Short mmCIF file of C-alpha atoms in Angstrom, two decimals:
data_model
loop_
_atom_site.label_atom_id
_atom_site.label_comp_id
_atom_site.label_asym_id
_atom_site.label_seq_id
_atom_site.Cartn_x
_atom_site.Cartn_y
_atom_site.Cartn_z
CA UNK P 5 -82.31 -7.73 -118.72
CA UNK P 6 -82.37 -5.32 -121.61
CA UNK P 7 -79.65 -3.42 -119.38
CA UNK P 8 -77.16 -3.51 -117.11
CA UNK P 9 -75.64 -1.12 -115.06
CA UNK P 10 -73.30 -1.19 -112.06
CA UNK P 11 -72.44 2.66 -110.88
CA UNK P 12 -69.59 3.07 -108.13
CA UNK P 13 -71.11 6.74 -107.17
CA UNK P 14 -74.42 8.04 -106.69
CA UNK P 15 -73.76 10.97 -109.58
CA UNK P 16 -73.06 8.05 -111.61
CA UNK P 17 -76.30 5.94 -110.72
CA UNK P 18 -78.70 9.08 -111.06
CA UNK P 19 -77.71 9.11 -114.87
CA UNK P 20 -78.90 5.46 -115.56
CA UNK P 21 -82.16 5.65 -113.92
CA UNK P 22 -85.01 5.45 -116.38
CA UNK P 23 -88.71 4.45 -116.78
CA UNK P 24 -88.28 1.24 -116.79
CA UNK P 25 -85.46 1.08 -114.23
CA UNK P 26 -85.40 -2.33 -111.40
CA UNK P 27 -83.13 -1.57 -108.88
CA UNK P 28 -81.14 -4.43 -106.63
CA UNK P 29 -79.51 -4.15 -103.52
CA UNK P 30 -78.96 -7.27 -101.07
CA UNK P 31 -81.00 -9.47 -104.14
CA UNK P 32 -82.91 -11.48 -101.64
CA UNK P 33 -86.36 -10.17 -102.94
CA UNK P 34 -85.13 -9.96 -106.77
CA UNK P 35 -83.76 -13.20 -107.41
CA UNK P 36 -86.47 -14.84 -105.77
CA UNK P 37 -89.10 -13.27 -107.83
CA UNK P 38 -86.58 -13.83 -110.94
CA UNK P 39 -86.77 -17.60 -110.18
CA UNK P 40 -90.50 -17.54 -109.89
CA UNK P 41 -90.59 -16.18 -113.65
CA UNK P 42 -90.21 -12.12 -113.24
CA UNK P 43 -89.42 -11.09 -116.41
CA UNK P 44 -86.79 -8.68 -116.50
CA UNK P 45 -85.92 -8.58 -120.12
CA UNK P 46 -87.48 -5.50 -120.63
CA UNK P 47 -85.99 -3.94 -117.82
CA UNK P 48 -83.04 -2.00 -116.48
CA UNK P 49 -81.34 -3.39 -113.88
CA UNK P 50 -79.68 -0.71 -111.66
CA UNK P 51 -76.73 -2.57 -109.00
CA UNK P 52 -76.81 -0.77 -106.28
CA UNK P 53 -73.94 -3.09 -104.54
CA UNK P 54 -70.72 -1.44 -105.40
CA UNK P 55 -71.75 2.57 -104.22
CA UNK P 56 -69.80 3.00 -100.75
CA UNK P 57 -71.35 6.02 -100.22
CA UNK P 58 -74.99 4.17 -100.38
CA UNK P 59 -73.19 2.40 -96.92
CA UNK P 60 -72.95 2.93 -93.41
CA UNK P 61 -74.63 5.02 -90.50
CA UNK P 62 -74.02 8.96 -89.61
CA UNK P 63 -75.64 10.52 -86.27
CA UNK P 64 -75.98 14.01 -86.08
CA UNK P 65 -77.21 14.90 -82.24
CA UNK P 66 -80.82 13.01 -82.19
CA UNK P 67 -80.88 12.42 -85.74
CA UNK P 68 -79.65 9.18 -87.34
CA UNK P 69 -79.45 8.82 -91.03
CA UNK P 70 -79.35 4.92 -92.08
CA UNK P 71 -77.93 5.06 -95.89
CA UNK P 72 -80.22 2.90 -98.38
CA UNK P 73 -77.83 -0.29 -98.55
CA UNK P 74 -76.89 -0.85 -94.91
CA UNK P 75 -77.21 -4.56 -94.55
CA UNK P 76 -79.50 -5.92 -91.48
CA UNK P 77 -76.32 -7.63 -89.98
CA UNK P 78 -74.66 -3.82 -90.27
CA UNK P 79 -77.54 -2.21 -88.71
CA UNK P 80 -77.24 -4.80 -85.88
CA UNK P 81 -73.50 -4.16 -85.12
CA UNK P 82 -73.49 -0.30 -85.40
CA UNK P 83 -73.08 1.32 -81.99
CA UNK P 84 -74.89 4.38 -82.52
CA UNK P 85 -78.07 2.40 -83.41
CA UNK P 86 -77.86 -0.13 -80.76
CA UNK P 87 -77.14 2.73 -77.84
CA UNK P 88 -80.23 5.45 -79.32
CA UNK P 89 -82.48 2.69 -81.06
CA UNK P 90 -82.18 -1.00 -79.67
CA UNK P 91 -85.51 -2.10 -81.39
CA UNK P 92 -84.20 -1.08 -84.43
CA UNK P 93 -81.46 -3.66 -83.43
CA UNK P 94 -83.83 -6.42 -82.44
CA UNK P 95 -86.06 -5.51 -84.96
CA UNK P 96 -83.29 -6.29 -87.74
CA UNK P 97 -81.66 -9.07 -85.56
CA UNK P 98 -84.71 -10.98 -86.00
CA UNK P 99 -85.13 -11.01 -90.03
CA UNK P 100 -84.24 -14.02 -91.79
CA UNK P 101 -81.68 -15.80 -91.43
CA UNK P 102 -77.61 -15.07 -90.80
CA UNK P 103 -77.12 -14.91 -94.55
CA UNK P 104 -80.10 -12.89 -95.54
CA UNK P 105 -79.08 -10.15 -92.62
CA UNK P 106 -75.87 -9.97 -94.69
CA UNK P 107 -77.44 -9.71 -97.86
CA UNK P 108 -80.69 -7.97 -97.64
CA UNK P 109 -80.66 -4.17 -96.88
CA UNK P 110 -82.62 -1.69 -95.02
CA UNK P 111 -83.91 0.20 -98.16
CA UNK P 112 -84.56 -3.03 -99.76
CA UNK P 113 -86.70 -3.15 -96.99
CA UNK P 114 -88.26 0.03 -96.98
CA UNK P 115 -88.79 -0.01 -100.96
CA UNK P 116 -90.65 -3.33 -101.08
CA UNK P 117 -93.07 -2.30 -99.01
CA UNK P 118 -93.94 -6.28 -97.80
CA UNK P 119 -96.62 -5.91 -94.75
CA UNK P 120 -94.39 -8.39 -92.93
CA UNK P 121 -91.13 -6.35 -92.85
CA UNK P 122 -89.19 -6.79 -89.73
CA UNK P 123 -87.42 -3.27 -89.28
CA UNK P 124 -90.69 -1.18 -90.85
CA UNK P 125 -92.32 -1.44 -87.32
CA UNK P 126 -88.94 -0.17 -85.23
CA UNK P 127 -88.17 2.45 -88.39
CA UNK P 128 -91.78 4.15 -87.52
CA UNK P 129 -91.20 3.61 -83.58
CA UNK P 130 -88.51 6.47 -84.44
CA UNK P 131 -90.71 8.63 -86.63
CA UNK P 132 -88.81 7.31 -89.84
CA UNK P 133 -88.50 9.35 -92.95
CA UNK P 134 -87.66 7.69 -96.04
CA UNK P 135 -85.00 10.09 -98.22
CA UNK P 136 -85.95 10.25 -101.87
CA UNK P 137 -83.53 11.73 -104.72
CA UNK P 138 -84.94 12.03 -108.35
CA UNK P 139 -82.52 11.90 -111.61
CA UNK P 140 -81.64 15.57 -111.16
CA UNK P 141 -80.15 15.17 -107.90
CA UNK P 142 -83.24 16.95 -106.23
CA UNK P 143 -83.74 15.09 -102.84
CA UNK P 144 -86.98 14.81 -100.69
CA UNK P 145 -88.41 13.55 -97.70
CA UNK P 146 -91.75 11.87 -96.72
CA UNK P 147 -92.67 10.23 -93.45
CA UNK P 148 -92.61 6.55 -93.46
CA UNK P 149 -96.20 6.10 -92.85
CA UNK P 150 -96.88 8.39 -96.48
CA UNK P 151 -94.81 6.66 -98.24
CA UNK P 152 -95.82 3.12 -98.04
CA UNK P 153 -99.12 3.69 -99.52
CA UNK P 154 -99.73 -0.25 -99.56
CA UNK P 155 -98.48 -3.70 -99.64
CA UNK P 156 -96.36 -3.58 -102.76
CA UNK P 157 -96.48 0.18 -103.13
CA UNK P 158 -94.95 3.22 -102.16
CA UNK P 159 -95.06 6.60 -103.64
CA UNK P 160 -91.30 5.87 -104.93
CA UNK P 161 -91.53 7.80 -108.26
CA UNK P 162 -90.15 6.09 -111.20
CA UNK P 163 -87.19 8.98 -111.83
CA UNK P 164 -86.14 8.50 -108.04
CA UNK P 165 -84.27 6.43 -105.59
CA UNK P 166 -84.35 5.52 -101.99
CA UNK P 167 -81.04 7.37 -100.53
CA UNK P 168 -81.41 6.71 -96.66
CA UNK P 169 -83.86 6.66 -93.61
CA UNK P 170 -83.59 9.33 -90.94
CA UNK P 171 -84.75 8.00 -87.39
CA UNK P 172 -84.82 10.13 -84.26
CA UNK P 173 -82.87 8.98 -81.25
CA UNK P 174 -84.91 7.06 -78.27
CA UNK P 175 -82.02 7.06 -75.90
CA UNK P 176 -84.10 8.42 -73.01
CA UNK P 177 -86.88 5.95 -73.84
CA UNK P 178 -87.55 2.02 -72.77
CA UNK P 179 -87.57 0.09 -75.68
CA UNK P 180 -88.84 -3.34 -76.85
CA UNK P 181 -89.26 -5.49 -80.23
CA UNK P 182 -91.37 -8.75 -80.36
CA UNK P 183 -92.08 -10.79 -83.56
CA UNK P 184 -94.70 -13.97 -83.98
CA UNK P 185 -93.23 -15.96 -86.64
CA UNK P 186 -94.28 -19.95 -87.63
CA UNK P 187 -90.51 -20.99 -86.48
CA UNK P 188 -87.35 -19.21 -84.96
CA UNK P 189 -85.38 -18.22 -87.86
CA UNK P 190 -86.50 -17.43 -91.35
CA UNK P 191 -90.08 -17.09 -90.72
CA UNK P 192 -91.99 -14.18 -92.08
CA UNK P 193 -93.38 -12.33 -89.44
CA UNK P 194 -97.40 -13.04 -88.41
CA UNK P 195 -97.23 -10.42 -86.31
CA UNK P 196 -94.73 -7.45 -84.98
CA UNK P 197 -94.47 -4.94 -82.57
CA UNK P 198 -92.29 -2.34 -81.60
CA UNK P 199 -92.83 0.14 -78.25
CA UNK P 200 -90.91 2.62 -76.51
CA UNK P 201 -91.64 4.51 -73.56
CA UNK P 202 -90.69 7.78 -71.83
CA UNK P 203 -91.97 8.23 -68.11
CA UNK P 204 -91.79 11.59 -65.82
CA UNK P 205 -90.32 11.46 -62.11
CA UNK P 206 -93.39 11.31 -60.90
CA UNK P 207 -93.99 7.92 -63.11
CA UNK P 208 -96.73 9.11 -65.83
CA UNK P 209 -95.97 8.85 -68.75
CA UNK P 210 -93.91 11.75 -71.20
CA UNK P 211 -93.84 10.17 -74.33
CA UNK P 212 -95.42 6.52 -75.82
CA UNK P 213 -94.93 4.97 -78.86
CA UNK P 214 -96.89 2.43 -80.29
CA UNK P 215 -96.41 0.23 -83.24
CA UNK P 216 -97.69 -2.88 -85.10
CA UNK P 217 -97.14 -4.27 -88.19
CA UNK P 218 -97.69 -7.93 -90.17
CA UNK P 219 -101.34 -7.83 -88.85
CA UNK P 220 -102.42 -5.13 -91.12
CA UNK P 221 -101.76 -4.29 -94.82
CA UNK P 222 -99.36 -1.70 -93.32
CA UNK P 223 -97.44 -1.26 -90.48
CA UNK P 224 -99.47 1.22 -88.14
CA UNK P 225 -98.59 3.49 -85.29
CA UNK P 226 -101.09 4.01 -82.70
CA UNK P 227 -100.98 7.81 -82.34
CA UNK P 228 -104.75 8.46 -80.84
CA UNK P 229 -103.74 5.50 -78.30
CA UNK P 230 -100.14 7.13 -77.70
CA UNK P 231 -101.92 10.81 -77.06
CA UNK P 232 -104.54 9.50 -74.87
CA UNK P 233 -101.74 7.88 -72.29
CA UNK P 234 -99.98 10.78 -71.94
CA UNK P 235 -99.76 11.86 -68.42
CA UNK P 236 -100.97 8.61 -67.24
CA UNK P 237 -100.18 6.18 -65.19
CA UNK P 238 -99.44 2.57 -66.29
CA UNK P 239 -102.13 1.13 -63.96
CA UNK P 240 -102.78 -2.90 -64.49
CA UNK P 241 -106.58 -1.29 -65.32
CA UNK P 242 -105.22 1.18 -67.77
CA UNK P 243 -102.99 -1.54 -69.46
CA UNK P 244 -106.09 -4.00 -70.21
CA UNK P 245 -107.78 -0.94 -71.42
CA UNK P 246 -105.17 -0.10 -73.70
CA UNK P 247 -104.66 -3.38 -75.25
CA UNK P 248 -107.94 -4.23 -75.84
CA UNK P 249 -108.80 -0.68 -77.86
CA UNK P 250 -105.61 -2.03 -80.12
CA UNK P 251 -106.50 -5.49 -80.75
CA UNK P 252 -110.01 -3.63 -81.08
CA UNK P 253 -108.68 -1.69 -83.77
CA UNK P 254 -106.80 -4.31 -86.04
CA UNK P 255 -109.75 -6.10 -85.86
CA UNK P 256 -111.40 -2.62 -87.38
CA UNK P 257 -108.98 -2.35 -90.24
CA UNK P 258 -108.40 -5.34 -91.12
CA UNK P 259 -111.81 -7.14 -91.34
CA UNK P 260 -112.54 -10.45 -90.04
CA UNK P 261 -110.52 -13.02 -91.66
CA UNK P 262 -109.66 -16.95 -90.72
CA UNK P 263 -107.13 -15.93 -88.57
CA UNK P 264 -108.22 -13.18 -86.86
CA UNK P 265 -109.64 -15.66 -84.01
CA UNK P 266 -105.77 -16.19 -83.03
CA UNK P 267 -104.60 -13.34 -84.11
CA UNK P 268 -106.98 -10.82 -82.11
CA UNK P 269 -106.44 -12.15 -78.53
CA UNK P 270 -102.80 -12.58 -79.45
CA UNK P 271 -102.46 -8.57 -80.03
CA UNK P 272 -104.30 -8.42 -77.03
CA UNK P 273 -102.22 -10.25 -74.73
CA UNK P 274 -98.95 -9.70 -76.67
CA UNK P 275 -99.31 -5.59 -75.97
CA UNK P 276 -100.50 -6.65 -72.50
CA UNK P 277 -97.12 -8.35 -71.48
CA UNK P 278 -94.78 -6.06 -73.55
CA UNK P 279 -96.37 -2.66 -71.21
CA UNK P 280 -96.16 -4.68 -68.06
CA UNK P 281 -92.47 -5.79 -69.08
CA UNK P 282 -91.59 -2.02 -69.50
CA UNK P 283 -93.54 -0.66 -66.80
CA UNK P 284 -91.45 -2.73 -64.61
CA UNK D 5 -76.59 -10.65 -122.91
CA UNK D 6 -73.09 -11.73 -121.52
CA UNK D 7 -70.67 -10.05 -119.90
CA UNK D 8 -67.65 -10.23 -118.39
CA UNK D 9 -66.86 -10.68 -114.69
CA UNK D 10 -63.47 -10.58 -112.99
CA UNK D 11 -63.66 -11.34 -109.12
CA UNK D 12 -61.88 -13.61 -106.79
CA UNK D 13 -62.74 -16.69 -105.76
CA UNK D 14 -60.91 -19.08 -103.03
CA UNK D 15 -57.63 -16.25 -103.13
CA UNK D 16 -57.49 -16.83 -107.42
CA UNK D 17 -58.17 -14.39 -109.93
CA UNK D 18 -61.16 -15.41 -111.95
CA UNK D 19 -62.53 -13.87 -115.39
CA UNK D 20 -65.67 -14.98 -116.92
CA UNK D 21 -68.23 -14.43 -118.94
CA UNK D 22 -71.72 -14.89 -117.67
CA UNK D 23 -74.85 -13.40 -118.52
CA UNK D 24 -76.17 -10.24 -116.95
CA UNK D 25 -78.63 -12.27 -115.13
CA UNK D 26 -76.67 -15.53 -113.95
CA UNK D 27 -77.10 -16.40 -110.04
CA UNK D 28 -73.71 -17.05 -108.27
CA UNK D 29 -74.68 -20.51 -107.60
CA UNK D 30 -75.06 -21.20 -111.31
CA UNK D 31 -71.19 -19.38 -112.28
CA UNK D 32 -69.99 -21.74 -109.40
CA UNK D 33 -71.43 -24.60 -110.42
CA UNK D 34 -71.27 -24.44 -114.30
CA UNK D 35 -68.86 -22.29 -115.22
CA UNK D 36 -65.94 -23.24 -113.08
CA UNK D 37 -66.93 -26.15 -111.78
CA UNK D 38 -67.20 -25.72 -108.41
CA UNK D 39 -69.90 -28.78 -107.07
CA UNK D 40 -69.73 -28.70 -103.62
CA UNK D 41 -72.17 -25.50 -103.55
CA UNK D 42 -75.29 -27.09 -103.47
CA UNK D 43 -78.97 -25.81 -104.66
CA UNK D 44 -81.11 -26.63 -101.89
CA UNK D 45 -84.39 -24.85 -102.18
CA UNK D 46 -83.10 -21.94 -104.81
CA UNK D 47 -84.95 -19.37 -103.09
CA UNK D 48 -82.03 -18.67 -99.98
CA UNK D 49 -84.31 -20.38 -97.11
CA UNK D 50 -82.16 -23.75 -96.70
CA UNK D 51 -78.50 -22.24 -96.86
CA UNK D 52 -76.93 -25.52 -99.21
CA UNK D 53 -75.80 -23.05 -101.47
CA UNK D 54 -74.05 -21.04 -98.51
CA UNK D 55 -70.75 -19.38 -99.80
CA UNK D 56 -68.39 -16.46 -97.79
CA UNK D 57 -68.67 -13.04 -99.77
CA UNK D 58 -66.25 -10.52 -98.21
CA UNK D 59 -65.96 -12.15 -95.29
CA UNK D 60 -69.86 -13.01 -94.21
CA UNK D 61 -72.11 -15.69 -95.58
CA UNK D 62 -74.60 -15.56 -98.14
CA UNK D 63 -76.78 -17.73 -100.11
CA UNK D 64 -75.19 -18.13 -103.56
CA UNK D 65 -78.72 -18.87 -104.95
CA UNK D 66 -80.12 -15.27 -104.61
CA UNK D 67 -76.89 -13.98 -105.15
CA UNK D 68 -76.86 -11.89 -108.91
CA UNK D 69 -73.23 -12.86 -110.28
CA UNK D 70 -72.99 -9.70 -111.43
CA UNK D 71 -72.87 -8.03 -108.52
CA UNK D 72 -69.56 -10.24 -107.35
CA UNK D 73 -67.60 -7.96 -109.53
CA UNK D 74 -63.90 -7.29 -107.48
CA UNK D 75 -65.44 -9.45 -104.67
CA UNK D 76 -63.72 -12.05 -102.58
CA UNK D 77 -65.70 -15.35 -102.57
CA UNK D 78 -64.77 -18.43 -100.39
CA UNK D 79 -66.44 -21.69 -101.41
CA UNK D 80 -66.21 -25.38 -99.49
CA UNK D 81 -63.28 -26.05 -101.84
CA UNK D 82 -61.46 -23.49 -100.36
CA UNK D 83 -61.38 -25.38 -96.87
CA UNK D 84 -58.87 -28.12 -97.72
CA UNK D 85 -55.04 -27.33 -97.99
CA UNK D 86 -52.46 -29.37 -99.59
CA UNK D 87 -55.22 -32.99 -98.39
CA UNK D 88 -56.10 -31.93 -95.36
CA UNK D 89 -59.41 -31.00 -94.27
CA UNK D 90 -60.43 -28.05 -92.17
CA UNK D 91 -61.07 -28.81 -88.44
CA UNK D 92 -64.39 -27.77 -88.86
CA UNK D 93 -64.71 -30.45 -91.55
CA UNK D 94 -62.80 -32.91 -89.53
CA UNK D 95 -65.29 -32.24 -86.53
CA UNK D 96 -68.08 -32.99 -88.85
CA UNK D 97 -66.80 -36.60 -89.49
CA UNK D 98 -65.96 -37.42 -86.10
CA UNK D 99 -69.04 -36.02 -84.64
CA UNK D 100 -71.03 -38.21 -87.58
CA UNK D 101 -73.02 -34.98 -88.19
CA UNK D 102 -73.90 -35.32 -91.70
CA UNK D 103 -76.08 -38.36 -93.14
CA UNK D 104 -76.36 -37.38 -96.90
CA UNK D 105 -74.24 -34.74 -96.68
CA UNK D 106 -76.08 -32.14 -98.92
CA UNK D 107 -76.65 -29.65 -96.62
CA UNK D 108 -72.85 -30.08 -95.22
CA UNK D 109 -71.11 -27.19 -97.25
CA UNK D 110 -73.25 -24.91 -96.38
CA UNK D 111 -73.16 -26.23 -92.60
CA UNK D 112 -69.36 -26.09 -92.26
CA UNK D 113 -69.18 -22.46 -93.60
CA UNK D 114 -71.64 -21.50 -91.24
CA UNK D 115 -69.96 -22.71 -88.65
CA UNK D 116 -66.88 -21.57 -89.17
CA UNK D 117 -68.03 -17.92 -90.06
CA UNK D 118 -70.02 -17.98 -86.51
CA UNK D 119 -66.90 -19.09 -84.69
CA UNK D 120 -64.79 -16.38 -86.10
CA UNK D 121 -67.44 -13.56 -85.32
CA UNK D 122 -67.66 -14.98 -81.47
CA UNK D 123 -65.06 -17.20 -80.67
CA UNK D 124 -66.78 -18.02 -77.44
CA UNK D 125 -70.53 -18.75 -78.94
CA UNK D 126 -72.49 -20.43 -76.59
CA UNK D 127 -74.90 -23.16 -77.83
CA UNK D 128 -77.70 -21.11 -78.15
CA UNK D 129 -75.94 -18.86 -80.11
CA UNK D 130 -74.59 -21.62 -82.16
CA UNK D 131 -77.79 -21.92 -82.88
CA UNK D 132 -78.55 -18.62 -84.03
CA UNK D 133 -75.21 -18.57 -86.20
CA UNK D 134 -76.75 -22.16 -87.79
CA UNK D 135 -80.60 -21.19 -88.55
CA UNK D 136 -79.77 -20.09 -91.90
CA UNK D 137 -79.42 -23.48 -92.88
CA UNK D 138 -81.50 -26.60 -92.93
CA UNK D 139 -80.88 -30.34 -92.63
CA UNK D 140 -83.45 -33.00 -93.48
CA UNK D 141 -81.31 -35.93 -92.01
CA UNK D 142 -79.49 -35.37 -88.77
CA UNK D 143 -81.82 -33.79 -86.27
CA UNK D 144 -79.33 -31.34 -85.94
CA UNK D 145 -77.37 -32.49 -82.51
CA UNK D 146 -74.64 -33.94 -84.10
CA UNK D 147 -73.91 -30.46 -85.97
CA UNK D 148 -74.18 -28.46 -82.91
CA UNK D 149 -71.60 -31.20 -81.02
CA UNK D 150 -69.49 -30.49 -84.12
CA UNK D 151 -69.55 -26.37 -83.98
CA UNK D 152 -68.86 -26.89 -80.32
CA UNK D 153 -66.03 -29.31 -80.99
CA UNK D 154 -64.20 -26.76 -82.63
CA UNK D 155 -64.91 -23.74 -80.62
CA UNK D 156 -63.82 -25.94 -77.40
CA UNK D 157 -60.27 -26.07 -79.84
CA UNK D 158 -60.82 -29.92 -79.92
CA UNK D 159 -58.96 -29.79 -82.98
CA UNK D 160 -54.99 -28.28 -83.63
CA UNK D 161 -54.97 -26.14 -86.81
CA UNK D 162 -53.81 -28.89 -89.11
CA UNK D 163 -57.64 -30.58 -88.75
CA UNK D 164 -55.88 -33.75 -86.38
CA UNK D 165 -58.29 -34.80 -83.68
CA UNK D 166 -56.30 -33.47 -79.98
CA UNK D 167 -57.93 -36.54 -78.24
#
């Protein structure tokens, strides 16, 4: 590390950053690449773990702002998140392992930009926007979808920083998380999906939300799917129609590869079950 | 470059100087001496190198020293007051739930940080609280029997065995 810098307020961080600025949060993606020979020595490293006002949840009405270095394990116990956006809680329930929900953070998360991230596919279930604030204290916001541009990359620019993620309420909605990993705990996700569901008295459907990630070089939401059920009925036909198109899809953007012969009827079946479980 | 980092560690006052880019495990370990953390896998996946940062586990091994400035850090060596061992340790040895005993640190903070988050944590949350961290010798029945042990208050807070 050429430097190092360890700022107790944002004001204070927003002075250090520079070109060749690293940033660490919870460390779990850092020091792992460290160990595998990152070299750092040109770089500036940029703590992140000793700003309280990086920390914590607000909710304002339907909008809920998740500040940059809210541990997993802090997303998981806030209140406000589990009652408006339980597969956000699932979602971050099910990454790693008990320490690496304590360490690792949500805009660790975001700003990594791995294919495989646990909370990306719940974050975009709830029409995430990632909050951006340069060196001059100018702040922005994109969409999550725009701003992971691909695995590895975002559109983060190098005089910026991640300051939180806004996420709209699904209180009204029927929610549900699912991950395929290799084992229970600390397995990098093969697959993920996150869906929520708003119905009318009558039973059609309001409002859908469809999302997977893991399978796919980044996490998608299914919007043409989403817009087509709209004022449908969840019919056993109209659910094997559905998850075929999806699994369809992936196939579609993500090419044939070795293990697209489990992974495609997998999709299939996996989006199959999780409508059924929250059409009943 | 070095630098200087003050912090606590099991309730004393420490100051040393590491380098900028020294993992926790490595301070522990070389600096003050502190063995029982173990390196497992050095890449936080098998949880030997478990430690209690402000009150919630963490692998030590991913862990930038650094960043534990004005932190307070509880390693294995805190456990053991005055000779006697923590029940959870205790449990351990009675429940024979550690063969080579690397992974055991890291297995006995885990355990006692899930127990004190849900007092009443079933087995399958036991579970949960224990998937952080690996063992290559045990199976892992014996640790689970031990966890429960202690959350069924088998043991009276001086460690002694109740049966």
């Amino acid at each position: 590390m050429l430097n190092y810098f360890r700022p107790k307020t944002i004001n204070e961080c927003l002075d250090y950053i520079c070109d060749d600025r690293v940033y660490i949060a919870g460390g779990t993606d850092l020091l792992v690449e460290m160990k595998n020979g990152h070299d750092l020595s040109k770089n500036t490293v940029i703590d992140l773990t000793h700003i309280p006002e990086l920390s914590g949840v607000k909710r304002e009405n339907d909008e809920i702002e998740i500040m940059a270095c809210t541990t997993h394990d802090n997303v998981v116990l806030n209140k406000d998140i589990n009652q408006c956006l339980r597969a956000l809680s699932s979602a971050c329930r099910s990454v790693g392992s008990p320490q690496i929900r304590n360490m690792g953070t949500i805009g660790g998360s975001v700003g990594t930009a791995s294919p495989a991230s646990d909370p990306m596919p719940a974050l975009m279930l709830a029409d995430g926007r990632v909050v951006l604030i340069n060196k001059k204290g100018e702040t922005r916001e994109e969409g999550l979808e725009d701003f992971i541009v691909k695995p590895g990359v975002t559109t983060l620019k190098n005089d910026e920083m991640i300051l939180s993620i806004k996420v709209k309420s699904l209180k009204e909605y029927k929610q549900s998380f699912f991950k395929i990993g290799r084992r229970k705990a600390l397995a990098i996700a093969r697959l993920n999906f996150a869906m929520a569901i708003l119905k009318n008295d009558d039973e059609t459907i309001k409002d859908i939300k469809i999302v997977i990630g893991a399978a796919l070089p980044v996490t998608k939401r299914f919007y043409d799917i989403e817009k087509m059920l709209v004022g449908k009925k969840l019919t056993e036909d109209l659910i094997e129609q559905v998850s075929k198109e999806i699994s369809e899809q992936v196939l579609a953007i993500a090419g044939p590869r070795k293990s697209s012969e489990y992974k495609i009827p997998v999709i299939k079946n996996v989006v199959n079950s999780m409508l059924k479980e929250m059409e009943v | 470059m070095k630098i200087q980092l003050n912090t606590t560690i099991n309730d004393l006052l420490v100051s040393v100087e590491i380098e900028q880019d020294a993992r926790l495990l490595d301070v522990l370990r070389d600096n003050l001496g502190l063995l029982g953390t173990k390196e497992g896998c050095g890449v936080g996946e098998c949880g030997a190198c478990t430690v209690i940062i402000n009150g919630k586990t963490a692998n030590s091994c991913i862990t930038l020293a650094a960043s534990m400035e004005d932190c307070d850090i509880k390693t294995i060596e805190y456990l053991s007051k005055d000779g006697e061992l923590h029940p959870m340790q205790e449990s351990f040895i009675d429940n024979s739930a550690l063969q080579c005993g690397f992974c055991t640190p890291g297995f006995v903070l885990s355990g006692i940080s899930l127990l004190e988050r849900n007092p009443k944590a079933t087995t399958e949350e036991i579970k949960e609280g224990l998937s952080g961290n690996i063992c290559r010798c045990t199976g892992y029945e014996q640790i689970i029997k031990a966890v429960e042990d202690v959350r069924d208050k088998k043991y009276n807070k001086d460690g002694a065995s109740n049966e």
